[in-house]
JSON list of C-alpha atoms in Angstrom, two decimals:
[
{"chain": "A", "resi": 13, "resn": "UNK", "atom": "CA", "xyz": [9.45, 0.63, -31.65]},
{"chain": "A", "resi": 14, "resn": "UNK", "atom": "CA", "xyz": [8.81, 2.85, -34.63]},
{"chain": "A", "resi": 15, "resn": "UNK", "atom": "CA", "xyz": [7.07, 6.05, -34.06]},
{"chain": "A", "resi": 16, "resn": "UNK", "atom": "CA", "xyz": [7.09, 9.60, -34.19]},
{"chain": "A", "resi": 17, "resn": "UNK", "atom": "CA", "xyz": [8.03, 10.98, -30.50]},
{"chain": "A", "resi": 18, "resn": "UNK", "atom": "CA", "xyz": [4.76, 12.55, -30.08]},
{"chain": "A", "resi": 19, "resn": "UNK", "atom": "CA", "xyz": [2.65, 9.32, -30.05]},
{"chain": "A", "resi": 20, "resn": "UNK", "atom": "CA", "xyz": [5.46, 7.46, -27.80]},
{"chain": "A", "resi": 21, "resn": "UNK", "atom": "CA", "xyz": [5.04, 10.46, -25.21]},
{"chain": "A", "resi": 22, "resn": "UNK", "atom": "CA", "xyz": [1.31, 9.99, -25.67]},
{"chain": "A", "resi": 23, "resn": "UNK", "atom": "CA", "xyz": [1.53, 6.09, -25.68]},
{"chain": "A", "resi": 24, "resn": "UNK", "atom": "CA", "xyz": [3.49, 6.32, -22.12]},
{"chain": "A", "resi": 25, "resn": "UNK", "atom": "CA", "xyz": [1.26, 8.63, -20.54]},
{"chain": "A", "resi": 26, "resn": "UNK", "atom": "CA", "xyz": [-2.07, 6.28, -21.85]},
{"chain": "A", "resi": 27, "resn": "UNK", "atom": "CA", "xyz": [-0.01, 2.96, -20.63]},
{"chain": "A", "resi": 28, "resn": "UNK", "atom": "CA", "xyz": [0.88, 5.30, -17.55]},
{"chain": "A", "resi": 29, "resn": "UNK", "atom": "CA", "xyz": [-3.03, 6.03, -16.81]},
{"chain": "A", "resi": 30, "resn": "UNK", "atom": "CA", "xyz": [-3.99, 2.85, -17.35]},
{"chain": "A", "resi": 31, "resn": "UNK", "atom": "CA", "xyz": [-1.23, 1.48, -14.93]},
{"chain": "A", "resi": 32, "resn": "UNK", "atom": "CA", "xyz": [-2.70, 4.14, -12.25]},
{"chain": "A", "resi": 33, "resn": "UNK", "atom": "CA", "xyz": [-5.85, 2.25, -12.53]},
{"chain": "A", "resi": 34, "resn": "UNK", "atom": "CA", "xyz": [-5.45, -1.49, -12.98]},
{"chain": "A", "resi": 35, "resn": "UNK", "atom": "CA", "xyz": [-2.00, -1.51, -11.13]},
{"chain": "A", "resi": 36, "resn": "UNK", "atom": "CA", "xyz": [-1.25, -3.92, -14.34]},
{"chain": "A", "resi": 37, "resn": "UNK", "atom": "CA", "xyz": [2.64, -4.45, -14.69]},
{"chain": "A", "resi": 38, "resn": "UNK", "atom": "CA", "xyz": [2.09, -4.91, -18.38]},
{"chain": "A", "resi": 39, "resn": "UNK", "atom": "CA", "xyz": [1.66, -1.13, -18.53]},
{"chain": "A", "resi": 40, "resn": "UNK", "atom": "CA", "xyz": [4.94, -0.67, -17.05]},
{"chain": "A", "resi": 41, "resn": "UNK", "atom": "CA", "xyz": [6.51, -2.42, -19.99]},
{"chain": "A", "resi": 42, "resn": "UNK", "atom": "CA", "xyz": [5.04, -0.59, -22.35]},
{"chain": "A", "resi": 43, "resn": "UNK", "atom": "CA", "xyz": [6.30, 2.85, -20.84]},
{"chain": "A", "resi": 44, "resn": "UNK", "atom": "CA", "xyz": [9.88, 1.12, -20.76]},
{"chain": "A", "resi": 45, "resn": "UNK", "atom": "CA", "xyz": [10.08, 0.32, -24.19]},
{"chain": "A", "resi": 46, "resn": "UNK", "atom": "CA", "xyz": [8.56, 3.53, -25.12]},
{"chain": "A", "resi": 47, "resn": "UNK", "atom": "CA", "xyz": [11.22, 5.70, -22.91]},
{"chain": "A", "resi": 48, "resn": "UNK", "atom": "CA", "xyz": [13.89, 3.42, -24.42]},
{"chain": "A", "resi": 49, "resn": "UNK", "atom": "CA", "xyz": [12.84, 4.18, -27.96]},
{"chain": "A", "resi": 50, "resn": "UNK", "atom": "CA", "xyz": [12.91, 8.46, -27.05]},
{"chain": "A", "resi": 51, "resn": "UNK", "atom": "CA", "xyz": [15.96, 7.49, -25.33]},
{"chain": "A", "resi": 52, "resn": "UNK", "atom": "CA", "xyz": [17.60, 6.33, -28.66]},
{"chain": "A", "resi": 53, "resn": "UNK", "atom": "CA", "xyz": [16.78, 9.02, -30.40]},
{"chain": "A", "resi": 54, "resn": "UNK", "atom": "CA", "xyz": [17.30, 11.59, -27.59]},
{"chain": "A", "resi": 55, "resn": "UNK", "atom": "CA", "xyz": [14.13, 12.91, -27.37]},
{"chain": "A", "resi": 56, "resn": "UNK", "atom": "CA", "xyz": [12.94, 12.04, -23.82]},
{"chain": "A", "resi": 57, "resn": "UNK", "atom": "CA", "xyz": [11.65, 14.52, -21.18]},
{"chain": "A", "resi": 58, "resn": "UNK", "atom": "CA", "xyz": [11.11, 14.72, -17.47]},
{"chain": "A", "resi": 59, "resn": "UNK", "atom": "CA", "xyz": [7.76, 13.85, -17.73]},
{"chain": "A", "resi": 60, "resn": "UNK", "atom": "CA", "xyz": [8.42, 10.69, -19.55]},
{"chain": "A", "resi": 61, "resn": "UNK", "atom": "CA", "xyz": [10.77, 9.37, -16.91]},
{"chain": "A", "resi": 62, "resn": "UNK", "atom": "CA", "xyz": [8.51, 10.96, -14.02]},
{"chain": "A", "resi": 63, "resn": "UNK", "atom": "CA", "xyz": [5.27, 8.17, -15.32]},
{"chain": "A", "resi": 64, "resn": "UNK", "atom": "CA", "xyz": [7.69, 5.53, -15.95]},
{"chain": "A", "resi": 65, "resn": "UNK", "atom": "CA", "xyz": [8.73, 6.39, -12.34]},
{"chain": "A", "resi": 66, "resn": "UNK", "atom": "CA", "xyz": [6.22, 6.63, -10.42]},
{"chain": "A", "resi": 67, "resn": "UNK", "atom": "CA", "xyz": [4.29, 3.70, -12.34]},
{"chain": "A", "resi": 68, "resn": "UNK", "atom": "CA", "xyz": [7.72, 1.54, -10.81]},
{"chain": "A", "resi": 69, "resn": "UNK", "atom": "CA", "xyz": [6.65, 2.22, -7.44]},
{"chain": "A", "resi": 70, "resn": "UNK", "atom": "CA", "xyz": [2.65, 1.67, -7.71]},
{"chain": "A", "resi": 71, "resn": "UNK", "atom": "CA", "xyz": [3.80, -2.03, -9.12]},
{"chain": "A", "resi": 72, "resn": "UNK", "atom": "CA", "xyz": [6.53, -2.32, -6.24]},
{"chain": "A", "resi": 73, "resn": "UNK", "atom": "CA", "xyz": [9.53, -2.29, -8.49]},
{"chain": "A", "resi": 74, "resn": "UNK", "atom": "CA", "xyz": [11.84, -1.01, -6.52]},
{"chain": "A", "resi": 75, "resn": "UNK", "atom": "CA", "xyz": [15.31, -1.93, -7.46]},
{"chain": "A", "resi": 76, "resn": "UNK", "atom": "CA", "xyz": [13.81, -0.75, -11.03]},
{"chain": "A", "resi": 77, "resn": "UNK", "atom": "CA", "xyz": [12.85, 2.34, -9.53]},
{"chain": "A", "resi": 78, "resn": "UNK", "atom": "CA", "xyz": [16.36, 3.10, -7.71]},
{"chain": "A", "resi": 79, "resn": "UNK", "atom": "CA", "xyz": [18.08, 2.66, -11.48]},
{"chain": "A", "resi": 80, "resn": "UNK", "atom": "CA", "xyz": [15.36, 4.76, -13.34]},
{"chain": "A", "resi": 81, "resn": "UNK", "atom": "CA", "xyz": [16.22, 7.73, -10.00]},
{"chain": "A", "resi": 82, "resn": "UNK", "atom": "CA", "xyz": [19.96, 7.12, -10.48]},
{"chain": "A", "resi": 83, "resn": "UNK", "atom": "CA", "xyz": [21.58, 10.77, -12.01]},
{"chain": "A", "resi": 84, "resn": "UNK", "atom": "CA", "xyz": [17.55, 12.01, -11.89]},
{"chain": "A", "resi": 85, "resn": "UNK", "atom": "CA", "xyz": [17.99, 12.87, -8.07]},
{"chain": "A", "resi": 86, "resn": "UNK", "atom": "CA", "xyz": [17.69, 16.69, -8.94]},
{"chain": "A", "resi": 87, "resn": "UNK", "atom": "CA", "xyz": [13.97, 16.08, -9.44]},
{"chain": "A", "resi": 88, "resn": "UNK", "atom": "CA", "xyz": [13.07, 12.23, -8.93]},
{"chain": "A", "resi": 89, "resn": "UNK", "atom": "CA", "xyz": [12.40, 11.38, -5.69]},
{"chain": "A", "resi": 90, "resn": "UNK", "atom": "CA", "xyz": [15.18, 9.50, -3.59]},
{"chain": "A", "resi": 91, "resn": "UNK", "atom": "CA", "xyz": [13.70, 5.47, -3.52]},
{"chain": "A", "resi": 92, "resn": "UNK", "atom": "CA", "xyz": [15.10, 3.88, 0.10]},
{"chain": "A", "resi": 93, "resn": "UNK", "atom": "CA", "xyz": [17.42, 0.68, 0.07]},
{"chain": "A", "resi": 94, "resn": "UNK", "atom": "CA", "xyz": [15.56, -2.57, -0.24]},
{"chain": "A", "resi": 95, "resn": "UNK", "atom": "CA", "xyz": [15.83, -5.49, 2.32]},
{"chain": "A", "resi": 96, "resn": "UNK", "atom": "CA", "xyz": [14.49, -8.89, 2.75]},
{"chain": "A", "resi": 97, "resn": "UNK", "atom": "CA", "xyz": [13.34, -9.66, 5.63]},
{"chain": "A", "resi": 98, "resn": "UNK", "atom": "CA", "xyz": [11.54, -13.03, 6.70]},
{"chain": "A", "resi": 99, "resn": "UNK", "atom": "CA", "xyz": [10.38, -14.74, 3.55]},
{"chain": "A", "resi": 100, "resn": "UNK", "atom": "CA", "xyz": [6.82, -15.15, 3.26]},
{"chain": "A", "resi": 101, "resn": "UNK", "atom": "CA", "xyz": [5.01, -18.40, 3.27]},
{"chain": "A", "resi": 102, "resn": "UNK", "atom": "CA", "xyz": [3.87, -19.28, -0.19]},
{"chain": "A", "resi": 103, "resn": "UNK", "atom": "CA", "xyz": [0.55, -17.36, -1.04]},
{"chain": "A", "resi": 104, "resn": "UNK", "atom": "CA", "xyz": [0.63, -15.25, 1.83]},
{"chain": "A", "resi": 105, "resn": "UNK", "atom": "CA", "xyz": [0.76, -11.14, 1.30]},
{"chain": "A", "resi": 106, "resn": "UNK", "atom": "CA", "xyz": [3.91, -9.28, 1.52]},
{"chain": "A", "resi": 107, "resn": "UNK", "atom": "CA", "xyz": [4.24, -5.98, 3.43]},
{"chain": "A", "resi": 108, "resn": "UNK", "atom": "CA", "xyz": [7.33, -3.51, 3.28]},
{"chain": "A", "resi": 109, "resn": "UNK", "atom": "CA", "xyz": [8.17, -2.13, 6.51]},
{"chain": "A", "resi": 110, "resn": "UNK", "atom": "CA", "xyz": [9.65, 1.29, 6.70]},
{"chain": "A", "resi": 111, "resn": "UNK", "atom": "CA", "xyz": [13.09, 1.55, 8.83]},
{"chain": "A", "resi": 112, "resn": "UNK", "atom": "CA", "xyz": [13.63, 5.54, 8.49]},
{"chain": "A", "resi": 113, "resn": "UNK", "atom": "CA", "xyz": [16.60, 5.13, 10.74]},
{"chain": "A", "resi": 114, "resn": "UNK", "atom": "CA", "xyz": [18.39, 2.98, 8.11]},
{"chain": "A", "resi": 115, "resn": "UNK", "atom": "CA", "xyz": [16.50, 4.79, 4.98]},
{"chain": "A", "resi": 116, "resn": "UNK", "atom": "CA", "xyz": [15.25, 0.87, 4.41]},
{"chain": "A", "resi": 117, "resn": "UNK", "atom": "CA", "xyz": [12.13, -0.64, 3.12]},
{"chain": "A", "resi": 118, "resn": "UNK", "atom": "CA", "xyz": [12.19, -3.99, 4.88]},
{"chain": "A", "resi": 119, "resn": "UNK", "atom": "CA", "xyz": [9.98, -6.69, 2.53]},
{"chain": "A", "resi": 120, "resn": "UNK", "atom": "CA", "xyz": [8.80, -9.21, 4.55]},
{"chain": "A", "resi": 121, "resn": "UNK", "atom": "CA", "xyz": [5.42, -11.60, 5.26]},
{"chain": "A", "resi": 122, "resn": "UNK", "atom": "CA", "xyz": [2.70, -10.02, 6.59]},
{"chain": "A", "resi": 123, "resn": "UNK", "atom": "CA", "xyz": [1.87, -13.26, 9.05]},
{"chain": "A", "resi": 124, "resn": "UNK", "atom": "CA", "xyz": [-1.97, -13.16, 8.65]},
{"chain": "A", "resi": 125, "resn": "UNK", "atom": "CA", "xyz": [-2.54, -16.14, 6.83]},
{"chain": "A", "resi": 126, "resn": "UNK", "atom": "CA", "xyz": [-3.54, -18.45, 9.71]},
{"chain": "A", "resi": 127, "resn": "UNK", "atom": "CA", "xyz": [-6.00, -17.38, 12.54]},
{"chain": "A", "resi": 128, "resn": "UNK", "atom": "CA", "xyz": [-8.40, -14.29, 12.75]},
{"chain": "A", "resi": 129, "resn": "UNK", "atom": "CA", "xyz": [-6.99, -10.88, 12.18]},
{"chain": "A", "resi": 130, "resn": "UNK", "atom": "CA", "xyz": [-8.22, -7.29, 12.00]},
{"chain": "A", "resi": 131, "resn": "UNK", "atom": "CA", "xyz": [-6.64, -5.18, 8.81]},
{"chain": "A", "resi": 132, "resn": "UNK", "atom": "CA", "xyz": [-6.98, -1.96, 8.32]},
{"chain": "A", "resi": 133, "resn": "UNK", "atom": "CA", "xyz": [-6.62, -0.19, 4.87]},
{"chain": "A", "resi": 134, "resn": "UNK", "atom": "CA", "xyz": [-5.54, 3.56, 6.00]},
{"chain": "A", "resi": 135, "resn": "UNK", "atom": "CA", "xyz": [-3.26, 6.02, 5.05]},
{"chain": "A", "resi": 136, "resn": "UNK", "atom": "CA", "xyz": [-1.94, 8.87, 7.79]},
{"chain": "A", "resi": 137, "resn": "UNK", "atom": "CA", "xyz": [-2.99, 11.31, 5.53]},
{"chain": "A", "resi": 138, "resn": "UNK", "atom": "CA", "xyz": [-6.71, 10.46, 5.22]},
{"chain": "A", "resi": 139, "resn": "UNK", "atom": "CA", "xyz": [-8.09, 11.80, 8.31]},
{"chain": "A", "resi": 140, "resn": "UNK", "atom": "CA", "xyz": [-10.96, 9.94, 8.64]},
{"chain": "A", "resi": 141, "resn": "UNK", "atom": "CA", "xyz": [-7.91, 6.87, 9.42]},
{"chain": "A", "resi": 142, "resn": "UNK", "atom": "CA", "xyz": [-6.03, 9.36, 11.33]},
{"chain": "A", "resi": 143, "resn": "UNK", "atom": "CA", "xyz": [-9.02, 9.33, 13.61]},
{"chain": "A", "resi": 144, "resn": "UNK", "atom": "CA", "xyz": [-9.44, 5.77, 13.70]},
{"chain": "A", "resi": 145, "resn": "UNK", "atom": "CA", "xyz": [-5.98, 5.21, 15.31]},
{"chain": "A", "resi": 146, "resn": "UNK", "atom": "CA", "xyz": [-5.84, 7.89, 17.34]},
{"chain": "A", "resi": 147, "resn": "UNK", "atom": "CA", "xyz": [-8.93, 5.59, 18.67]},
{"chain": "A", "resi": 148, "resn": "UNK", "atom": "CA", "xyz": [-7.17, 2.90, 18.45]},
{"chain": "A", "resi": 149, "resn": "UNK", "atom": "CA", "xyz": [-4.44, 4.36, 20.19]},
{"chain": "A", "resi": 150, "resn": "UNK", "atom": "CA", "xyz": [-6.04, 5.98, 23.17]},
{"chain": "A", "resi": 151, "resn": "UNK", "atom": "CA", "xyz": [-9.83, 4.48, 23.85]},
{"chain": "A", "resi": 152, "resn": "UNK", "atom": "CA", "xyz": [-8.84, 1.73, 26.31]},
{"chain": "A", "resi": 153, "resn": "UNK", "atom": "CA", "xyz": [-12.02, -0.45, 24.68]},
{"chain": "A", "resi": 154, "resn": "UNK", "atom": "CA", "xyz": [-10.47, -0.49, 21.07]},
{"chain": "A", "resi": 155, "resn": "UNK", "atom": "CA", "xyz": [-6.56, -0.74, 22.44]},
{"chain": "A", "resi": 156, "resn": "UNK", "atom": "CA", "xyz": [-7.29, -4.62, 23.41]},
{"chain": "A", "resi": 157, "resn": "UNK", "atom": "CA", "xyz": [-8.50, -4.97, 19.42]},
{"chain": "A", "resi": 158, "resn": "UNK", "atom": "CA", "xyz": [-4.76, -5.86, 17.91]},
{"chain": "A", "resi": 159, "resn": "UNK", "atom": "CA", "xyz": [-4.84, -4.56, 14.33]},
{"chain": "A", "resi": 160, "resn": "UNK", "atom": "CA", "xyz": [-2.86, -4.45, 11.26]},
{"chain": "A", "resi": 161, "resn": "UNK", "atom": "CA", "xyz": [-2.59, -0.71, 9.77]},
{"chain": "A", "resi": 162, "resn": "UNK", "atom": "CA", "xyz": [-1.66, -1.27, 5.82]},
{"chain": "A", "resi": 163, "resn": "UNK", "atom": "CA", "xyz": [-1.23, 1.66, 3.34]},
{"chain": "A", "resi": 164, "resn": "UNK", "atom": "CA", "xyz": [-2.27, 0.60, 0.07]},
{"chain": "A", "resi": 165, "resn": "UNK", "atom": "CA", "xyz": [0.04, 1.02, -3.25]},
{"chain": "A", "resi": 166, "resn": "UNK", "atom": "CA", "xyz": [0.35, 4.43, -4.45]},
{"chain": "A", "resi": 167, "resn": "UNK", "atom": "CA", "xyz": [2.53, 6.40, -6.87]},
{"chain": "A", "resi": 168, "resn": "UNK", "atom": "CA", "xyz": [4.23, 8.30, -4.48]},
{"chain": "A", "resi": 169, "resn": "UNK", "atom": "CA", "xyz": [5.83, 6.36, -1.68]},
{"chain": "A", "resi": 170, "resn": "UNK", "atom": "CA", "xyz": [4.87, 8.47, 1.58]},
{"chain": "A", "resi": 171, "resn": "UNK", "atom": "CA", "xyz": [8.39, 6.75, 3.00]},
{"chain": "A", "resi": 172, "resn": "UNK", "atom": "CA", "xyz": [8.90, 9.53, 5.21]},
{"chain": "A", "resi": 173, "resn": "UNK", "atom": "CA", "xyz": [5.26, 10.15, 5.75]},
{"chain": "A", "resi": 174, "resn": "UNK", "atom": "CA", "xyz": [4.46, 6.82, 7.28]},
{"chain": "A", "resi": 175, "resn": "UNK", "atom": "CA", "xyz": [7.90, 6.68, 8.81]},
{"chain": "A", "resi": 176, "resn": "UNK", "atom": "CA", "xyz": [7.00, 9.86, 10.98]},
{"chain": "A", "resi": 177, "resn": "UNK", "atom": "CA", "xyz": [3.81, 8.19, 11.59]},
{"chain": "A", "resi": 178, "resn": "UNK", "atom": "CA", "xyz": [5.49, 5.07, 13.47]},
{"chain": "A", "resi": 179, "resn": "UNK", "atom": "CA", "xyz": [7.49, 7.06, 15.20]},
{"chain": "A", "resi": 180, "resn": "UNK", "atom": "CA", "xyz": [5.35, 9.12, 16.62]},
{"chain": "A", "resi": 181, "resn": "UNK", "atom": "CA", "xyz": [2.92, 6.28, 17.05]},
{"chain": "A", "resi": 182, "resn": "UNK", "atom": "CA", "xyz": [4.96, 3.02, 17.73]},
{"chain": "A", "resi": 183, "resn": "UNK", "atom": "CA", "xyz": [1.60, 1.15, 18.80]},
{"chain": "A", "resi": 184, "resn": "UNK", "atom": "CA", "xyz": [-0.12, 1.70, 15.65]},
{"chain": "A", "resi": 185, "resn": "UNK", "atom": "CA", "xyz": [2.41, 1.15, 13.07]},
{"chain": "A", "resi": 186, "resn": "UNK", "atom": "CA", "xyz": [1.93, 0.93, 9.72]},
{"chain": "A", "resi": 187, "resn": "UNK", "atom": "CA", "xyz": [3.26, -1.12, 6.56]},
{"chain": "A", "resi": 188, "resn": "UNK", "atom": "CA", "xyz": [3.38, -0.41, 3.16]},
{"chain": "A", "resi": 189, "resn": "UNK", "atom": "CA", "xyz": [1.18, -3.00, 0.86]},
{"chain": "A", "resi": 190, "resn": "UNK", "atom": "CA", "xyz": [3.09, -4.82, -1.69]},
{"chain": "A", "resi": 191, "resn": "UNK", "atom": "CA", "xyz": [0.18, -5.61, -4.56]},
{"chain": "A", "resi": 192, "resn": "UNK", "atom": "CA", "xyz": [-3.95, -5.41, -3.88]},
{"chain": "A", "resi": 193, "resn": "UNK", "atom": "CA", "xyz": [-3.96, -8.72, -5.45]},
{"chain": "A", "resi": 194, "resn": "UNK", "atom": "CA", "xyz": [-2.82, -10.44, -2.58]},
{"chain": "A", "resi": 195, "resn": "UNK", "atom": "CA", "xyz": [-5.71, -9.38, -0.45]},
{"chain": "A", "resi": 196, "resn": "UNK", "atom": "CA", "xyz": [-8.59, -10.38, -2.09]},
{"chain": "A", "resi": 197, "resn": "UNK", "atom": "CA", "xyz": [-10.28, -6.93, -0.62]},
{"chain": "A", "resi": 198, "resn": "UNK", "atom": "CA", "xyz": [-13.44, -5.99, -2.25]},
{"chain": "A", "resi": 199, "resn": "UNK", "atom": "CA", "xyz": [-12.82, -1.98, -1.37]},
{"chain": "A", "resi": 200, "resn": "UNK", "atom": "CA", "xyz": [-9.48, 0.32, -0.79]},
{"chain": "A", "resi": 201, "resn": "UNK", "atom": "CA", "xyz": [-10.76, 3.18, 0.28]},
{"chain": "A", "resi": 202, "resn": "UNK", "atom": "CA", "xyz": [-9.42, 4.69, 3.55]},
{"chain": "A", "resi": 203, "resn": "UNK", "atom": "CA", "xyz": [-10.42, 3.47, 6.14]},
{"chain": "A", "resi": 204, "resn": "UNK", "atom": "CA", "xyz": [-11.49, 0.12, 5.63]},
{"chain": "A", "resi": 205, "resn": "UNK", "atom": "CA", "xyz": [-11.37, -2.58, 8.23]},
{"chain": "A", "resi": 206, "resn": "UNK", "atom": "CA", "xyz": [-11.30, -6.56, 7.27]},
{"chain": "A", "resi": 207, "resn": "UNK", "atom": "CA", "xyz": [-11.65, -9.26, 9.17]},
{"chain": "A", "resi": 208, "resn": "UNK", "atom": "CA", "xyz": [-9.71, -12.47, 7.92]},
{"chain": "A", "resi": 209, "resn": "UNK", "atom": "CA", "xyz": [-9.89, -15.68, 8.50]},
{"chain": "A", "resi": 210, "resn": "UNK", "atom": "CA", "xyz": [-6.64, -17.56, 7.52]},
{"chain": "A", "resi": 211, "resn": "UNK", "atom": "CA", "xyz": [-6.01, -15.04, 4.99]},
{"chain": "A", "resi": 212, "resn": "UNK", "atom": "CA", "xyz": [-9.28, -14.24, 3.68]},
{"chain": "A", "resi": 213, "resn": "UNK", "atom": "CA", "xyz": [-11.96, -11.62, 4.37]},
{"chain": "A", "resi": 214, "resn": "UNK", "atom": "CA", "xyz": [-14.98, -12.94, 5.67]},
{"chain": "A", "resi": 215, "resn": "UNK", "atom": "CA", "xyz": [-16.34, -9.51, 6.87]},
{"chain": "A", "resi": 216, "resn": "UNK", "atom": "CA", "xyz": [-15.71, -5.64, 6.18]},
{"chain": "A", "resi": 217, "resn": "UNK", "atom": "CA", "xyz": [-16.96, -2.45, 7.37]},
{"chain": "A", "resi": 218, "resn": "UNK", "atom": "CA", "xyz": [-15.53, 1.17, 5.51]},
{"chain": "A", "resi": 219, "resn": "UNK", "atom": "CA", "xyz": [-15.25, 4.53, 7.18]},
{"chain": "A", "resi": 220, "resn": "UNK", "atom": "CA", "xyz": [-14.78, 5.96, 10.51]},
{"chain": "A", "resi": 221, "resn": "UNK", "atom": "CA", "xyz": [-17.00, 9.09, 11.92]},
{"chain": "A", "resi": 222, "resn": "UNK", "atom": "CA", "xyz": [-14.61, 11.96, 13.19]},
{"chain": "A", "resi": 223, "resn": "UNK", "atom": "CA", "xyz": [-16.28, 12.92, 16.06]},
{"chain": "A", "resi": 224, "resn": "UNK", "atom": "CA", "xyz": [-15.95, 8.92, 17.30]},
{"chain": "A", "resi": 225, "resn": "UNK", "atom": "CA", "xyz": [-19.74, 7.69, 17.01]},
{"chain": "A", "resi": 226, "resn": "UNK", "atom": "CA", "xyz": [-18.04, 4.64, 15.59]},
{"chain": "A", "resi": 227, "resn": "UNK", "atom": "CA", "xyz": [-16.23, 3.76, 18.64]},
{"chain": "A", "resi": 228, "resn": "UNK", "atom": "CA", "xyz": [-19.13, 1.51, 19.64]},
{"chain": "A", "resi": 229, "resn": "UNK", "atom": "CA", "xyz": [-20.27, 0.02, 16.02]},
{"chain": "A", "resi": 230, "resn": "UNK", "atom": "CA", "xyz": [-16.26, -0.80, 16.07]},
{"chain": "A", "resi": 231, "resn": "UNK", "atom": "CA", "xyz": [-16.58, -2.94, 19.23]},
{"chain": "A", "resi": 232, "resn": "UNK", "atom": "CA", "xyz": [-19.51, -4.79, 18.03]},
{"chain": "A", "resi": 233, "resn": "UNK", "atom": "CA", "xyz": [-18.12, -5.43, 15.06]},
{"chain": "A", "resi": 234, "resn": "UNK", "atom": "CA", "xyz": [-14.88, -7.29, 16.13]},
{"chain": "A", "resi": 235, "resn": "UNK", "atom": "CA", "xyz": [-16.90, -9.41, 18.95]},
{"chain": "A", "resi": 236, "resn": "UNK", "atom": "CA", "xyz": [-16.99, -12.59, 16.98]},
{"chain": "A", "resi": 237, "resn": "UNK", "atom": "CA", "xyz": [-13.23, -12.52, 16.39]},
{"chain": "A", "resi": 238, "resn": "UNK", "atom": "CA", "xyz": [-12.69, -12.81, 20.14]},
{"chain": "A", "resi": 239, "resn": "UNK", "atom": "CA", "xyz": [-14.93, -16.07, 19.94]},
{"chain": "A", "resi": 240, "resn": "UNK", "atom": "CA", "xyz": [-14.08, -17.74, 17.09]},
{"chain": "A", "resi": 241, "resn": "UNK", "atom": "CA", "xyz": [-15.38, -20.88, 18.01]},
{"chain": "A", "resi": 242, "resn": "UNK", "atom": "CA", "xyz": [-18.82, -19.59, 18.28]},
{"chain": "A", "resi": 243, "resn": "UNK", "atom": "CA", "xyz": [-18.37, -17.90, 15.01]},
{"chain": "A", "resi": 244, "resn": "UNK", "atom": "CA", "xyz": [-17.09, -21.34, 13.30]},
{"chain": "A", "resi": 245, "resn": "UNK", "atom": "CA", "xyz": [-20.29, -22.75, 14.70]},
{"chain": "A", "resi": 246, "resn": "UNK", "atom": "CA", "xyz": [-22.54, -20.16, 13.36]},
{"chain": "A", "resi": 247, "resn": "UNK", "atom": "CA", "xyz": [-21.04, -21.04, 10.11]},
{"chain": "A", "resi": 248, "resn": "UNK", "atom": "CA", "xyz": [-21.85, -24.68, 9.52]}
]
């Protein structure tokens, strides 16, 4: 790649932007053969490697992402070891699960591709989700409502963020999202609850009043998934 260093810092933080937005893995490539060009020539900077970076773990890249952090530990942030767990069936989602006790992201199937589920894009920062579990957690009413917490992709990780989270909060764990291309979700914005059927939404609702006015709209809301039959019926 020939060009002068200033356009490939600007080209990686443009492909870098875009990634933020589209997710699109092409970006990533882009960056990576930018970064190796400044490499050659010694002219890249922390801020180079910190887009390529973090653009490595909004795709999911991890094993990429543990190389680009290798001897960058000083100011990249440490990227957890990677472990397969059950392989997914073919076209269903995949989930990472966070093991802090073994410093492990655990990639696995997320098991809602048959049946009626409940998901729940959230993050334990957003407090409007924080008080949806806590709900979920406590309000005998919602507890019997068996949900799937998932943190969409982000630059930054959260590892020990959501790993405090299911620690303190076993019943209402939470898994990281692999890519939002798997989902088929309309909206990511946190908190938005899905209801699938056999892996695909068929109904959504988004948000979650603080002060727990939703509790009842909630309840409503998830009554056809605990009759699905009548809800097949309805359909036809």
């Amino acid at each position: 790649m020939s060009a002068s260093p200033e356009a490939l810092h600007f080209l990686i933080r443009a492909a870098g932007a875009k990634n933020f937005y589209t997710h699109d893995a092409h970006s990533v490539s882009v960056i990576r053969s930018a970064l190796k060009a400044l490499e050659s020539i010694g002219k890249s900077d922390r801020g180079d490697w910190d887009v390529y970076f973090r653009s490595l773990i909004l795709t999911r890249d991890f094993e990429e992402a543990r190389r680009a952090q290798a001897g960058r530990n000083d100011w990249l942030p440490a990227v957890p070891f990677i472990e397969r767990g059950q392989e997914p069936a073919p076209g269903e989602a995949i989930v990472w699960r966070v093991d802090t006790a073994s410093n492990t992201l655990v990639r696995e199937g997320a098991g809602l591709s048959t049946g009626f589920h409940l998901v729940v894009v959230s993050h334990p920062a957003c407090k409007f989700s924080r008080a949806a579990m806590h709900a979920f957690e406590r309000d005998p009413a919602l507890q019997g409502l068996p949900a799937t917490w998932i943190v969409p992709p982000q630059r930054d990780l959260d590892f020990d963020l959501v790993g405090d989270w299911n620690s303190m909060h076993p019943t209402i764990p939470l898994v990281l999202t692999d890519k939002v291309s798997q989902w088929n979700f309309e909206y990511w914005s946190t908190p938005t609850f899905y209801v699938l059927k056999d892996g695909e939404p068929i109904r959504h609702r988004a948000g979650w009043a603080l002060d727990g006015s939703d509790r009842s709209t909630m309840i409503e809301f998830m009554a056809e998934e605990s009759e699905p039959s009548r809800q097949s019926t309805a359909r036809h």
